Amino acid sequence: MCGIVGVYGHTEASNLTYLGLHALQHRGQEAAGIVSSDGARLHAHRTMGLVADAFDQPTLAKLTGQSAIGHVRYSTAGSSELRNAQPLSVEYARGSVAIAHNGNLVNAGVVRARLEASGSIFQSNSDTEVIIHLLAHAREDTTVERVVSALRQVEGAYSLVLLTEAQLIAARDPNGFRPLCLGKVRDTYVVASETCAFDLIEAEFVRDIEPGEIVVIDAAGLRSLYPFGPRRSEHFCVFEHVYFARPDSKVNGLSVYRVRERLGRRLAQEHPVDADVVIPVPDSGIAAAIGYARESGIPYDMGLIRSHYVGRTFIEPTQSIRHFGVKLKLNAVREVLEGRRVVVIDDSIVRGTTSRKIVKMIRAAGAREAHLRISSPPVTHPCYYGIDTPTRSELIASSHNVDEIARYVTCDSLGFLSPEGLMTAVESPSGAGYCAACFTGDYPVPLVDAPRRRPAAEAHVE
């Protein structure tokens, strides 16, 4: 998924960026980086691993200047290695530029092949570098015009921040797949993937950056451009509400926590069950489990305890780590489960392997019955816009019905939230639309490239 932060016009720009990245750590755990500008040149530090491990005070002290951008990486396009860590930064004929990107470009391979045929040499296999090369090839006079030229040639999902010696530029694709919001710390403008980053640095939320909007921040202040013509129908990723965003964030104008609670309430209406206790799969199942318990009247309790020293398994890049990580991450509380009929609330099922292990863990702790309830519809199609779901053949719901999935995960009953229930819970006051292609197969932007395979990161339930 990735998380991005940008700060313009603050004496501690790098420190604020570091704190913002810390708040967005849930969006990516493979690599972290910050690039700062002192007005004359850019300073960069990128490394593999978590934000707290990547930066110490001496490192941050070298990232001088009053503007900075940062990135935490979860790899979808491009392998998990240092050369793909962001922000990517380059020097070219017009100066220096750095870019941090959240999303996936569906035509990156086609554009890259065209650029390589004309002599471009790539240093990474990340689709983000395509934007850098397009920017360098552009003949327009200003940086902003060159950014517009580059973005007109790519398709797919992008929320991004760019930094030059003198400007911070933020942009969101015309479909608005990925979140990006604008805030202020006194007179300083900040941008971030989620509002939880603003809470940590005590920034005021101003507004969401709109689909198709380019925000330019420099010495002249802030201005917005809408260079992509009439506004398209918005297709905000509904899975942000289901799983990715932190529950203390507001995305697409809605409280993530309250949306997840509503998902749980609707789930209880659609799939009631006689049981003694409702438990969540922590952490993303907690709010939905509270909603289910409140609507059903069944007591809520914590029957699974999560170790917070193990990362989200959705974001871990290799199957071996995911396979081992389930036992590292979760442990059952026998005192809550023994002899009881248990309703287990989780946010999604992708392959089904982790759900199976969780149900077996609950039974081993003495549960009399285990009923699995999922606060989203079955995931039947892969995502091409920034979530590294497996190929369709690996998605259990693409080839198995609910009864077959229930038998595989060994639960007594299984219920998924209906698509109608999901869309009712995420209904926005602004009437914004959503992308739910992972549940429906209805892709707003067709995939141009052939699907790229890498060791796929998996939903945490897998």
GROMACS .gro file of C-alpha atoms in nm:
model
  462
    1MET     CA    1   0.000   0.000   0.000
    2CYS     CA    2   0.273   0.248   0.102
    3GLY     CA    3   0.242   0.565   0.306
    4ILE     CA    4   0.360   0.909   0.200
    5VAL     CA    5   0.421   1.237   0.382
    6GLY     CA    6   0.524   1.584   0.264
    7VAL     CA    7   0.616   1.896   0.464
    8TYR     CA    8   0.683   2.243   0.323
    9GLY     CA    9   0.820   2.542   0.512
   10HIS     CA   10   0.914   2.417   0.858
   11THR     CA   11   1.250   2.436   1.034
   12GLU     CA   12   1.209   2.076   1.145
   13ALA     CA   13   1.069   1.939   0.820
   14SER     CA   14   1.258   1.610   0.837
   15ASN     CA   15   1.158   1.549   1.198
   16LEU     CA   16   0.791   1.611   1.117
   17THR     CA   17   0.819   1.381   0.816
   18TYR     CA   18   0.974   1.111   1.036
   19LEU     CA   19   0.688   1.136   1.285
   20GLY     CA   20   0.432   1.127   1.005
   21LEU     CA   21   0.592   0.812   0.864
   22HIS     CA   22   0.588   0.656   1.209
   23ALA     CA   23   0.211   0.707   1.220
   24LEU     CA   24   0.180   0.548   0.874
   25GLN     CA   25   0.399   0.247   0.952
   26HIS     CA   26   0.095   0.018   0.912
   27ARG     CA   27   0.093   0.103   0.539
   28GLY     CA   28   0.436  -0.044   0.470
   29GLN     CA   29   0.714  -0.216   0.662
   30GLU     CA   30   0.971  -0.317   0.400
   31ALA     CA   31   1.160   0.011   0.358
   32ALA     CA   32   1.152   0.374   0.470
   33GLY     CA   33   1.305   0.693   0.336
   34ILE     CA   34   1.313   1.071   0.363
   35VAL     CA   35   1.440   1.330   0.116
   36SER     CA   36   1.479   1.692   0.230
   37SER     CA   37   1.550   2.019   0.052
   38ASP     CA   38   1.757   2.307   0.189
   39GLY     CA   39   1.665   2.529  -0.106
   40ALA     CA   40   1.985   2.454  -0.297
   41ARG     CA   41   2.006   2.074  -0.301
   42LEU     CA   42   1.830   1.757  -0.190
   43HIS     CA   43   1.947   1.529   0.092
   44ALA     CA   44   1.833   1.165   0.104
   45HIS     CA   45   1.833   0.866   0.336
   46ARG     CA   46   1.665   0.537   0.248
   47THR     CA   47   1.699   0.197   0.406
   48MET     CA   48   1.518  -0.134   0.446
   49GLY     CA   49   1.314  -0.193   0.757
   50LEU     CA   50   1.095   0.004   0.995
   51VAL     CA   51   1.094   0.381   1.044
   52ALA     CA   52   1.224   0.366   1.400
   53ASP     CA   53   1.518   0.150   1.287
   54ALA     CA   54   1.587   0.353   0.973
   55PHE     CA   55   1.638   0.692   1.139
   56ASP     CA   56   1.820   0.816   1.445
   57GLN     CA   57   1.889   1.175   1.549
   58PRO     CA   58   2.228   1.204   1.372
   59THR     CA   59   2.069   1.074   1.051
   60LEU     CA   60   1.779   1.316   1.072
   61ALA     CA   61   2.021   1.603   1.148
   62LYS     CA   62   2.182   1.546   0.806
   63LEU     CA   63   1.846   1.584   0.632
   64THR     CA   64   1.860   1.961   0.646
   65GLY     CA   65   1.615   2.213   0.506
   66GLN     CA   66   1.262   2.337   0.553
   67SER     CA   67   1.093   2.093   0.314
   68ALA     CA   68   1.087   1.714   0.304
   69ILE     CA   69   0.898   1.414   0.172
   70GLY     CA   70   0.892   1.061   0.311
   71HIS     CA   71   0.776   0.711   0.223
   72VAL     CA   72   0.714   0.375   0.389
   73ARG     CA   73   0.708   0.094   0.137
   74TYR     CA   74   0.492  -0.209   0.085
   75SER     CA   75   0.599  -0.357  -0.247
   76THR     CA   76   0.347  -0.434  -0.518
   77ALA     CA   77   0.538  -0.342  -0.835
   78GLY     CA   78   0.910  -0.402  -0.789
   79SER     CA   79   1.102  -0.641  -0.569
   80SER     CA   80   1.170  -0.600  -0.200
   81GLU     CA   81   1.520  -0.454  -0.208
   82LEU     CA   82   1.697  -0.126  -0.136
   83ARG     CA   83   1.709  -0.003  -0.496
   84ASN     CA   84   1.328   0.018  -0.490
   85ALA     CA   85   1.309   0.207  -0.160
   86GLN     CA   86   1.157   0.552  -0.188
   87PRO     CA   87   1.153   0.846  -0.220
   88LEU     CA   88   1.342   0.801  -0.547
   89SER     CA   89   1.564   1.102  -0.615
   90VAL     CA   90   1.759   1.204  -0.924
   91GLU     CA   91   1.951   1.491  -1.074
   92TYR     CA   92   1.873   1.580  -1.434
   93ALA     CA   93   1.915   1.871  -1.676
   94ARG     CA   94   1.650   2.084  -1.499
   95GLY     CA   95   1.777   2.028  -1.143
   96SER     CA   96   1.690   1.771  -0.878
   97VAL     CA   97   1.364   1.595  -0.802
   98ALA     CA   98   1.246   1.329  -0.557
   99ILE     CA   99   0.921   1.135  -0.569
  100ALA     CA  100   0.724   0.916  -0.328
  101HIS     CA  101   0.433   0.717  -0.468
  102ASN     CA  102   0.143   0.516  -0.328
  103GLY     CA  103  -0.041   0.307  -0.585
  104ASN     CA  104   0.018   0.102  -0.899
  105LEU     CA  105   0.041   0.214  -1.261
  106VAL     CA  106  -0.142  -0.031  -1.485
  107ASN     CA  107   0.055   0.071  -1.797
  108ALA     CA  108   0.402   0.103  -1.639
  109GLY     CA  109   0.549  -0.187  -1.837
  110VAL     CA  110   0.433  -0.050  -2.171
  111VAL     CA  111   0.562   0.300  -2.094
  112ARG     CA  112   0.890   0.163  -1.960
  113ALA     CA  113   0.948  -0.040  -2.276
  114ARG     CA  114   0.894   0.272  -2.484
  115LEU     CA  115   1.136   0.473  -2.269
  116GLU     CA  116   1.403   0.200  -2.279
  117ALA     CA  117   1.371   0.185  -2.657
  118SER     CA  118   1.453   0.556  -2.668
  119GLY     CA  119   1.761   0.512  -2.448
  120SER     CA  120   1.640   0.545  -2.088
  121ILE     CA  121   1.832   0.341  -1.830
  122PHE     CA  122   1.640   0.234  -1.522
  123GLN     CA  123   1.798   0.185  -1.181
  124SER     CA  124   1.504   0.005  -1.018
  125ASN     CA  125   1.215  -0.219  -1.121
  126SER     CA  126   0.957  -0.003  -0.946
  127ASP     CA  127   0.681   0.150  -1.157
  128THR     CA  128   0.745   0.481  -0.979
  129GLU     CA  129   1.068   0.531  -1.173
  130VAL     CA  130   0.864   0.551  -1.492
  131ILE     CA  131   0.726   0.885  -1.371
  132ILE     CA  132   1.078   1.014  -1.307
  133HIS     CA  133   1.185   0.931  -1.665
  134LEU     CA  134   0.872   1.085  -1.814
  135LEU     CA  135   0.943   1.398  -1.613
  136ALA     CA  136   1.302   1.412  -1.741
  137HIS     CA  137   1.187   1.363  -2.102
  138ALA     CA  138   0.924   1.637  -2.084
  139ARG     CA  139   1.005   1.956  -2.277
  140GLU     CA  140   0.779   2.193  -2.087
  141ASP     CA  141   0.934   2.496  -1.915
  142THR     CA  142   0.828   2.454  -1.550
  143THR     CA  143   0.843   2.162  -1.312
  144VAL     CA  144   0.467   2.167  -1.267
  145GLU     CA  145   0.410   2.154  -1.644
  146ARG     CA  146   0.651   1.863  -1.672
  147VAL     CA  147   0.472   1.680  -1.391
  148VAL     CA  148   0.141   1.728  -1.573
  149SER     CA  149   0.299   1.598  -1.896
  150ALA     CA  150   0.431   1.289  -1.716
  151LEU     CA  151   0.107   1.209  -1.536
  152ARG     CA  152  -0.096   1.239  -1.856
  153GLN     CA  153   0.099   0.941  -1.990
  154VAL     CA  154   0.033   0.702  -1.704
  155GLU     CA  155  -0.281   0.515  -1.604
  156GLY     CA  156  -0.383   0.356  -1.277
  157ALA     CA  157  -0.353   0.453  -0.913
  158TYR     CA  158  -0.122   0.720  -0.780
  159SER     CA  159  -0.117   0.943  -0.478
  160LEU     CA  160   0.226   1.103  -0.480
  161VAL     CA  161   0.445   1.379  -0.351
  162LEU     CA  162   0.737   1.534  -0.541
  163LEU     CA  163   1.009   1.756  -0.400
  164THR     CA  164   1.241   1.992  -0.585
  165GLU     CA  165   1.481   2.248  -0.443
  166ALA     CA  166   1.199   2.502  -0.424
  167GLN     CA  167   0.863   2.324  -0.448
  168LEU     CA  168   0.652   2.051  -0.294
  169ILE     CA  169   0.399   1.904  -0.536
  170ALA     CA  170   0.124   1.657  -0.441
  171ALA     CA  171  -0.098   1.479  -0.690
  172ARG     CA  172  -0.383   1.229  -0.691
  173ASP     CA  173  -0.498   1.026  -0.991
  174PRO     CA  174  -0.829   1.123  -1.158
  175ASN     CA  175  -1.006   0.816  -1.018
  176GLY     CA  176  -0.898   0.889  -0.660
  177PHE     CA  177  -0.805   0.527  -0.587
  178ARG     CA  178  -0.567   0.602  -0.297
  179PRO     CA  179  -0.609   0.850  -0.011
  180LEU     CA  180  -0.418   1.177   0.020
  181CYS     CA  181  -0.501   1.466   0.249
  182LEU     CA  182  -0.386   1.822   0.316
  183GLY     CA  183  -0.316   1.975   0.656
  184LYS     CA  184  -0.142   2.264   0.830
  185VAL     CA  185   0.090   2.303   1.127
  186ARG     CA  186   0.045   2.674   1.189
  187ASP     CA  187   0.179   2.827   0.863
  188THR     CA  188   0.332   2.502   0.737
  189TYR     CA  189   0.151   2.288   0.481
  190VAL     CA  190   0.167   1.911   0.518
  191VAL     CA  191   0.029   1.625   0.311
  192ALA     CA  192  -0.011   1.262   0.414
  193SER     CA  193  -0.183   0.940   0.319
  194GLU     CA  194  -0.401   0.944   0.632
  195THR     CA  195  -0.513   1.190   0.897
  196CYS     CA  196  -0.358   0.983   1.178
  197ALA     CA  197  -0.023   1.131   1.064
  198PHE     CA  198  -0.162   1.479   1.128
  199ASP     CA  199  -0.273   1.385   1.478
  200LEU     CA  200   0.082   1.288   1.576
  201ILE     CA  201   0.242   1.609   1.451
  202GLU     CA  202  -0.051   1.822   1.579
  203ALA     CA  203  -0.150   1.935   1.233
  204GLU     CA  204  -0.497   2.062   1.147
  205PHE     CA  205  -0.678   1.863   0.881
  206VAL     CA  206  -0.775   2.098   0.598
  207ARG     CA  207  -0.929   1.868   0.336
  208ASP     CA  208  -0.876   1.567   0.115
  209ILE     CA  209  -0.679   1.634  -0.201
  210GLU     CA  210  -0.933   1.577  -0.475
  211PRO     CA  211  -0.913   1.315  -0.750
  212GLY     CA  212  -0.729   1.463  -1.046
  213GLU     CA  213  -0.593   1.754  -0.841
  214ILE     CA  214  -0.231   1.868  -0.839
  215VAL     CA  215  -0.135   2.084  -0.540
  216VAL     CA  216   0.172   2.307  -0.572
  217ILE     CA  217   0.330   2.454  -0.257
  218ASP     CA  218   0.618   2.701  -0.279
  219ALA     CA  219   0.724   3.048  -0.166
  220ALA     CA  220   0.414   3.193  -0.332
  221GLY     CA  221   0.184   2.977  -0.121
  222LEU     CA  222  -0.052   2.698  -0.225
  223ARG     CA  223  -0.233   2.663  -0.555
  224SER     CA  224  -0.430   2.382  -0.718
  225LEU     CA  225  -0.446   2.262  -1.077
  226TYR     CA  226  -0.700   2.029  -1.238
  227PRO     CA  227  -0.527   1.943  -1.565
  228PHE     CA  228  -0.706   1.619  -1.655
  229GLY     CA  229  -1.030   1.763  -1.785
  230PRO     CA  230  -1.380   1.707  -1.645
  231ARG     CA  231  -1.383   1.518  -1.319
  232ARG     CA  232  -1.431   1.144  -1.360
  233SER     CA  233  -1.641   0.925  -1.138
  234GLU     CA  234  -1.450   0.867  -0.816
  235HIS     CA  235  -1.332   0.513  -0.742
  236PHE     CA  236  -1.187   0.529  -0.392
  237CYS     CA  237  -1.054   0.192  -0.273
  238VAL     CA  238  -1.318   0.047  -0.043
  239PHE     CA  239  -1.058  -0.187   0.109
  240GLU     CA  240  -0.905   0.118   0.282
  241HIS     CA  241  -1.213   0.114   0.505
  242VAL     CA  242  -1.218  -0.264   0.541
  243TYR     CA  243  -0.855  -0.316   0.636
  244PHE     CA  244  -0.574  -0.081   0.535
  245ALA     CA  245  -0.641   0.253   0.700
  246ARG     CA  246  -0.582   0.300   1.070
  247PRO     CA  247  -0.911   0.309   1.263
  248ASP     CA  248  -0.826   0.651   1.411
  249SER     CA  249  -0.801   0.803   1.062
  250LYS     CA  250  -1.069   0.970   0.856
  251VAL     CA  251  -1.052   0.871   0.490
  252ASN     CA  252  -1.286   0.980   0.214
  253GLY     CA  253  -1.462   1.196   0.470
  254LEU     CA  254  -1.553   0.909   0.702
  255SER     CA  255  -1.425   0.780   1.035
  256VAL     CA  256  -1.264   0.443   0.965
  257TYR     CA  257  -1.354   0.321   1.313
  258ARG     CA  258  -1.723   0.406   1.272
  259VAL     CA  259  -1.736   0.250   0.926
  260ARG     CA  260  -1.592  -0.076   1.061
  261GLU     CA  261  -1.838  -0.071   1.350
  262ARG     CA  262  -2.122  -0.031   1.098
  263LEU     CA  263  -1.981  -0.320   0.895
  264GLY     CA  264  -2.002  -0.536   1.208
  265ARG     CA  265  -2.359  -0.428   1.286
  266ARG     CA  266  -2.472  -0.506   0.933
  267LEU     CA  267  -2.290  -0.840   0.948
  268ALA     CA  268  -2.485  -0.931   1.262
  269GLN     CA  269  -2.811  -0.851   1.081
  270GLU     CA  270  -2.719  -1.056   0.775
  271HIS     CA  271  -2.559  -1.353   0.952
  272PRO     CA  272  -2.688  -1.398   1.309
  273VAL     CA  273  -2.583  -1.698   1.516
  274ASP     CA  274  -2.658  -1.837   1.861
  275ALA     CA  275  -2.332  -1.799   2.050
  276ASP     CA  276  -2.180  -1.712   2.387
  277VAL     CA  277  -1.906  -1.468   2.293
  278VAL     CA  278  -1.791  -1.246   2.005
  279ILE     CA  279  -1.416  -1.212   1.955
  280PRO     CA  280  -1.215  -1.019   1.693
  281VAL     CA  281  -0.908  -1.118   1.499
  282PRO     CA  282  -0.696  -0.824   1.613
  283ASP     CA  283  -0.635  -0.556   1.522
  284SER     CA  284  -0.839  -0.481   1.210
  285GLY     CA  285  -1.132  -0.697   1.322
  286ILE     CA  286  -1.183  -0.517   1.653
  287ALA     CA  287  -1.423  -0.239   1.553
  288ALA     CA  288  -1.635  -0.476   1.341
  289ALA     CA  289  -1.651  -0.724   1.630
  290ILE     CA  290  -1.769  -0.446   1.864
  291GLY     CA  291  -2.039  -0.359   1.613
  292TYR     CA  292  -2.143  -0.724   1.578
  293ALA     CA  293  -2.160  -0.767   1.957
  294ARG     CA  294  -2.364  -0.449   2.007
  295GLU     CA  295  -2.612  -0.539   1.734
  296SER     CA  296  -2.648  -0.905   1.836
  297GLY     CA  297  -2.639  -0.857   2.212
  298ILE     CA  298  -2.374  -1.129   2.245
  299PRO     CA  299  -2.093  -1.032   2.488
  300TYR     CA  300  -1.767  -0.910   2.336
  301ASP     CA  301  -1.431  -1.033   2.463
  302MET     CA  302  -1.068  -1.066   2.353
  303GLY     CA  303  -1.018  -1.433   2.278
  304LEU     CA  304  -0.707  -1.377   2.065
  305ILE     CA  305  -0.410  -1.172   2.174
  306ARG     CA  306  -0.182  -1.020   1.913
  307SER     CA  307   0.191  -0.967   1.956
  308HIS     CA  308   0.264  -0.611   1.845
  309TYR     CA  309   0.625  -0.699   1.774
  310VAL     CA  310   0.527  -0.886   1.459
  311GLY     CA  311   0.427  -0.697   1.145
  312ARG     CA  312   0.101  -0.718   0.955
  313THR     CA  313   0.117  -1.038   0.753
  314PHE     CA  314  -0.067  -0.875   0.462
  315ILE     CA  315   0.247  -0.669   0.412
  316GLU     CA  316   0.509  -0.940   0.462
  317PRO     CA  317   0.651  -1.022   0.120
  318THR     CA  318   0.721  -1.395   0.133
  319GLN     CA  319   0.504  -1.699   0.192
  320SER     CA  320   0.746  -1.850   0.444
  321ILE     CA  321   0.729  -1.545   0.669
  322ARG     CA  322   0.348  -1.537   0.649
  323HIS     CA  323   0.323  -1.908   0.723
  324PHE     CA  324   0.539  -1.882   1.035
  325GLY     CA  325   0.399  -1.544   1.135
  326VAL     CA  326   0.051  -1.664   1.228
  327LYS     CA  327   0.169  -1.840   1.543
  328LEU     CA  328   0.411  -1.560   1.620
  329LYS     CA  329   0.135  -1.303   1.589
  330LEU     CA  330  -0.170  -1.454   1.759
  331ASN     CA  331  -0.236  -1.662   2.067
  332ALA     CA  332  -0.567  -1.785   2.205
  333VAL     CA  333  -0.699  -1.703   2.555
  334ARG     CA  334  -0.832  -2.033   2.689
  335GLU     CA  335  -1.022  -1.864   2.974
  336VAL     CA  336  -1.234  -1.674   2.718
  337LEU     CA  337  -1.289  -1.963   2.476
  338GLU     CA  338  -1.308  -2.291   2.666
  339GLY     CA  339  -1.649  -2.459   2.646
  340ARG     CA  340  -1.808  -2.167   2.462
  341ARG     CA  341  -1.975  -2.105   2.129
  342VAL     CA  342  -1.756  -1.845   1.968
  343VAL     CA  343  -1.819  -1.592   1.689
  344VAL     CA  344  -1.489  -1.488   1.531
  345ILE     CA  345  -1.492  -1.158   1.338
  346ASP     CA  346  -1.230  -1.089   1.073
  347ASP     CA  347  -1.208  -0.836   0.792
  348SER     CA  348  -1.144  -1.063   0.491
  349ILE     CA  349  -1.043  -1.403   0.364
  350VAL     CA  350  -0.795  -1.420   0.076
  351ARG     CA  351  -0.634  -1.764   0.050
  352GLY     CA  352  -0.799  -1.907   0.360
  353THR     CA  353  -0.484  -2.055   0.511
  354THR     CA  354  -0.465  -1.819   0.808
  355SER     CA  355  -0.838  -1.839   0.877
  356ARG     CA  356  -0.797  -2.216   0.896
  357LYS     CA  357  -0.514  -2.183   1.146
  358ILE     CA  358  -0.707  -1.935   1.358
  359VAL     CA  359  -1.012  -2.163   1.377
  360LYS     CA  360  -0.793  -2.459   1.472
  361MET     CA  361  -0.622  -2.244   1.738
  362ILE     CA  362  -0.961  -2.150   1.885
  363ARG     CA  363  -1.075  -2.511   1.892
  364ALA     CA  364  -0.747  -2.618   2.054
  365ALA     CA  365  -0.821  -2.368   2.330
  366GLY     CA  366  -1.144  -2.553   2.409
  367ALA     CA  367  -1.410  -2.367   2.209
  368ARG     CA  368  -1.725  -2.577   2.166
  369GLU     CA  369  -1.821  -2.409   1.838
  370ALA     CA  370  -1.639  -2.167   1.606
  371HIS     CA  371  -1.848  -1.946   1.378
  372LEU     CA  372  -1.652  -1.725   1.137
  373ARG     CA  373  -1.799  -1.392   1.025
  374ILE     CA  374  -1.624  -1.172   0.769
  375SER     CA  375  -1.692  -0.796   0.753
  376SER     CA  376  -1.648  -0.778   0.375
  377PRO     CA  377  -1.766  -0.978   0.072
  378PRO     CA  378  -1.557  -1.265  -0.067
  379VAL     CA  379  -1.236  -1.150  -0.238
  380THR     CA  380  -1.270  -1.302  -0.585
  381HIS     CA  381  -1.039  -1.089  -0.802
  382PRO     CA  382  -0.685  -0.949  -0.771
  383CYS     CA  383  -0.621  -0.577  -0.730
  384TYR     CA  384  -0.410  -0.389  -0.985
  385TYR     CA  385  -0.423  -0.052  -0.810
  386GLY     CA  386  -0.186  -0.095  -0.517
  387ILE     CA  387  -0.288  -0.398  -0.309
  388ASP     CA  388  -0.069  -0.699  -0.370
  389THR     CA  389  -0.339  -0.966  -0.364
  390PRO     CA  390  -0.257  -1.303  -0.522
  391THR     CA  391  -0.359  -1.409  -0.870
  392ARG     CA  392  -0.720  -1.510  -0.910
  393SER     CA  393  -0.637  -1.880  -0.903
  394GLU     CA  394  -0.494  -1.837  -0.550
  395LEU     CA  395  -0.802  -1.657  -0.415
  396ILE     CA  396  -1.011  -1.920  -0.243
  397ALA     CA  397  -1.342  -1.741  -0.307
  398SER     CA  398  -1.279  -1.733  -0.682
  399SER     CA  399  -1.321  -2.108  -0.708
  400HIS     CA  400  -1.506  -2.216  -0.390
  401ASN     CA  401  -1.851  -2.130  -0.257
  402VAL     CA  402  -1.919  -2.034   0.103
  403ASP     CA  403  -1.990  -2.391   0.218
  404GLU     CA  404  -1.668  -2.515   0.059
  405ILE     CA  405  -1.465  -2.238   0.221
  406ALA     CA  406  -1.625  -2.318   0.558
  407ARG     CA  407  -1.522  -2.682   0.525
  408TYR     CA  408  -1.167  -2.582   0.435
  409VAL     CA  409  -1.124  -2.343   0.730
  410THR     CA  410  -1.301  -2.600   0.956
  411CYS     CA  411  -1.553  -2.357   1.108
  412ASP     CA  412  -1.906  -2.451   1.213
  413SER     CA  413  -2.054  -2.174   0.999
  414LEU     CA  414  -1.927  -1.894   0.777
  415GLY     CA  415  -2.089  -1.567   0.674
  416PHE     CA  416  -1.958  -1.288   0.452
  417LEU     CA  417  -2.099  -0.936   0.447
  418SER     CA  418  -2.300  -0.873   0.132
  419PRO     CA  419  -2.179  -0.619  -0.127
  420GLU     CA  420  -2.492  -0.417  -0.053
  421GLY     CA  421  -2.412  -0.419   0.318
  422LEU     CA  422  -2.059  -0.304   0.252
  423MET     CA  423  -2.162  -0.014   0.029
  424THR     CA  424  -2.430   0.097   0.274
  425ALA     CA  425  -2.174   0.115   0.554
  426VAL     CA  426  -1.927   0.324   0.353
  427GLU     CA  427  -2.181   0.563   0.203
  428SER     CA  428  -2.019   0.906   0.203
  429PRO     CA  429  -2.201   1.237   0.262
  430SER     CA  430  -2.032   1.365  -0.056
  431GLY     CA  431  -2.172   1.076  -0.259
  432ALA     CA  432  -1.821   0.964  -0.355
  433GLY     CA  433  -1.793   0.640  -0.546
  434TYR     CA  434  -1.577   0.338  -0.466
  435CYS     CA  435  -1.364   0.079  -0.639
  436ALA     CA  436  -1.468  -0.269  -0.525
  437ALA     CA  437  -1.300  -0.462  -0.806
  438CYS     CA  438  -1.149  -0.715  -0.565
  439PHE     CA  439  -1.505  -0.820  -0.475
  440THR     CA  440  -1.678  -0.772  -0.812
  441GLY     CA  441  -1.420  -0.794  -1.090
  442ASP     CA  442  -1.545  -0.458  -1.223
  443TYR     CA  443  -1.215  -0.275  -1.293
  444PRO     CA  444  -1.253   0.103  -1.343
  445VAL     CA  445  -0.919   0.121  -1.532
  446PRO     CA  446  -0.825  -0.179  -1.749
  447LEU     CA  447  -0.490  -0.347  -1.691
  448VAL     CA  448  -0.257  -0.269  -1.984
  449ASP     CA  449   0.051  -0.460  -1.864
  450ALA     CA  450   0.058  -0.835  -1.818
  451PRO     CA  451   0.019  -0.916  -1.444
  452ARG     CA  452   0.359  -0.910  -1.275
  453ARG     CA  453   0.441  -1.193  -1.040
  454ARG     CA  454   0.659  -1.159  -0.732
  455PRO     CA  455   0.637  -1.330  -0.393
  456ALA     CA  456   0.296  -1.190  -0.317
  457ALA     CA  457   0.213  -1.019   0.009
  458GLU     CA  458  -0.107  -1.154   0.154
  459ALA     CA  459  -0.397  -1.024   0.354
  460HIS     CA  460  -0.332  -1.068   0.724
  461VAL     CA  461  -0.601  -1.332   0.742
  462GLU     CA  462  -0.387  -1.539   0.509
   0.00000   0.00000   0.00000
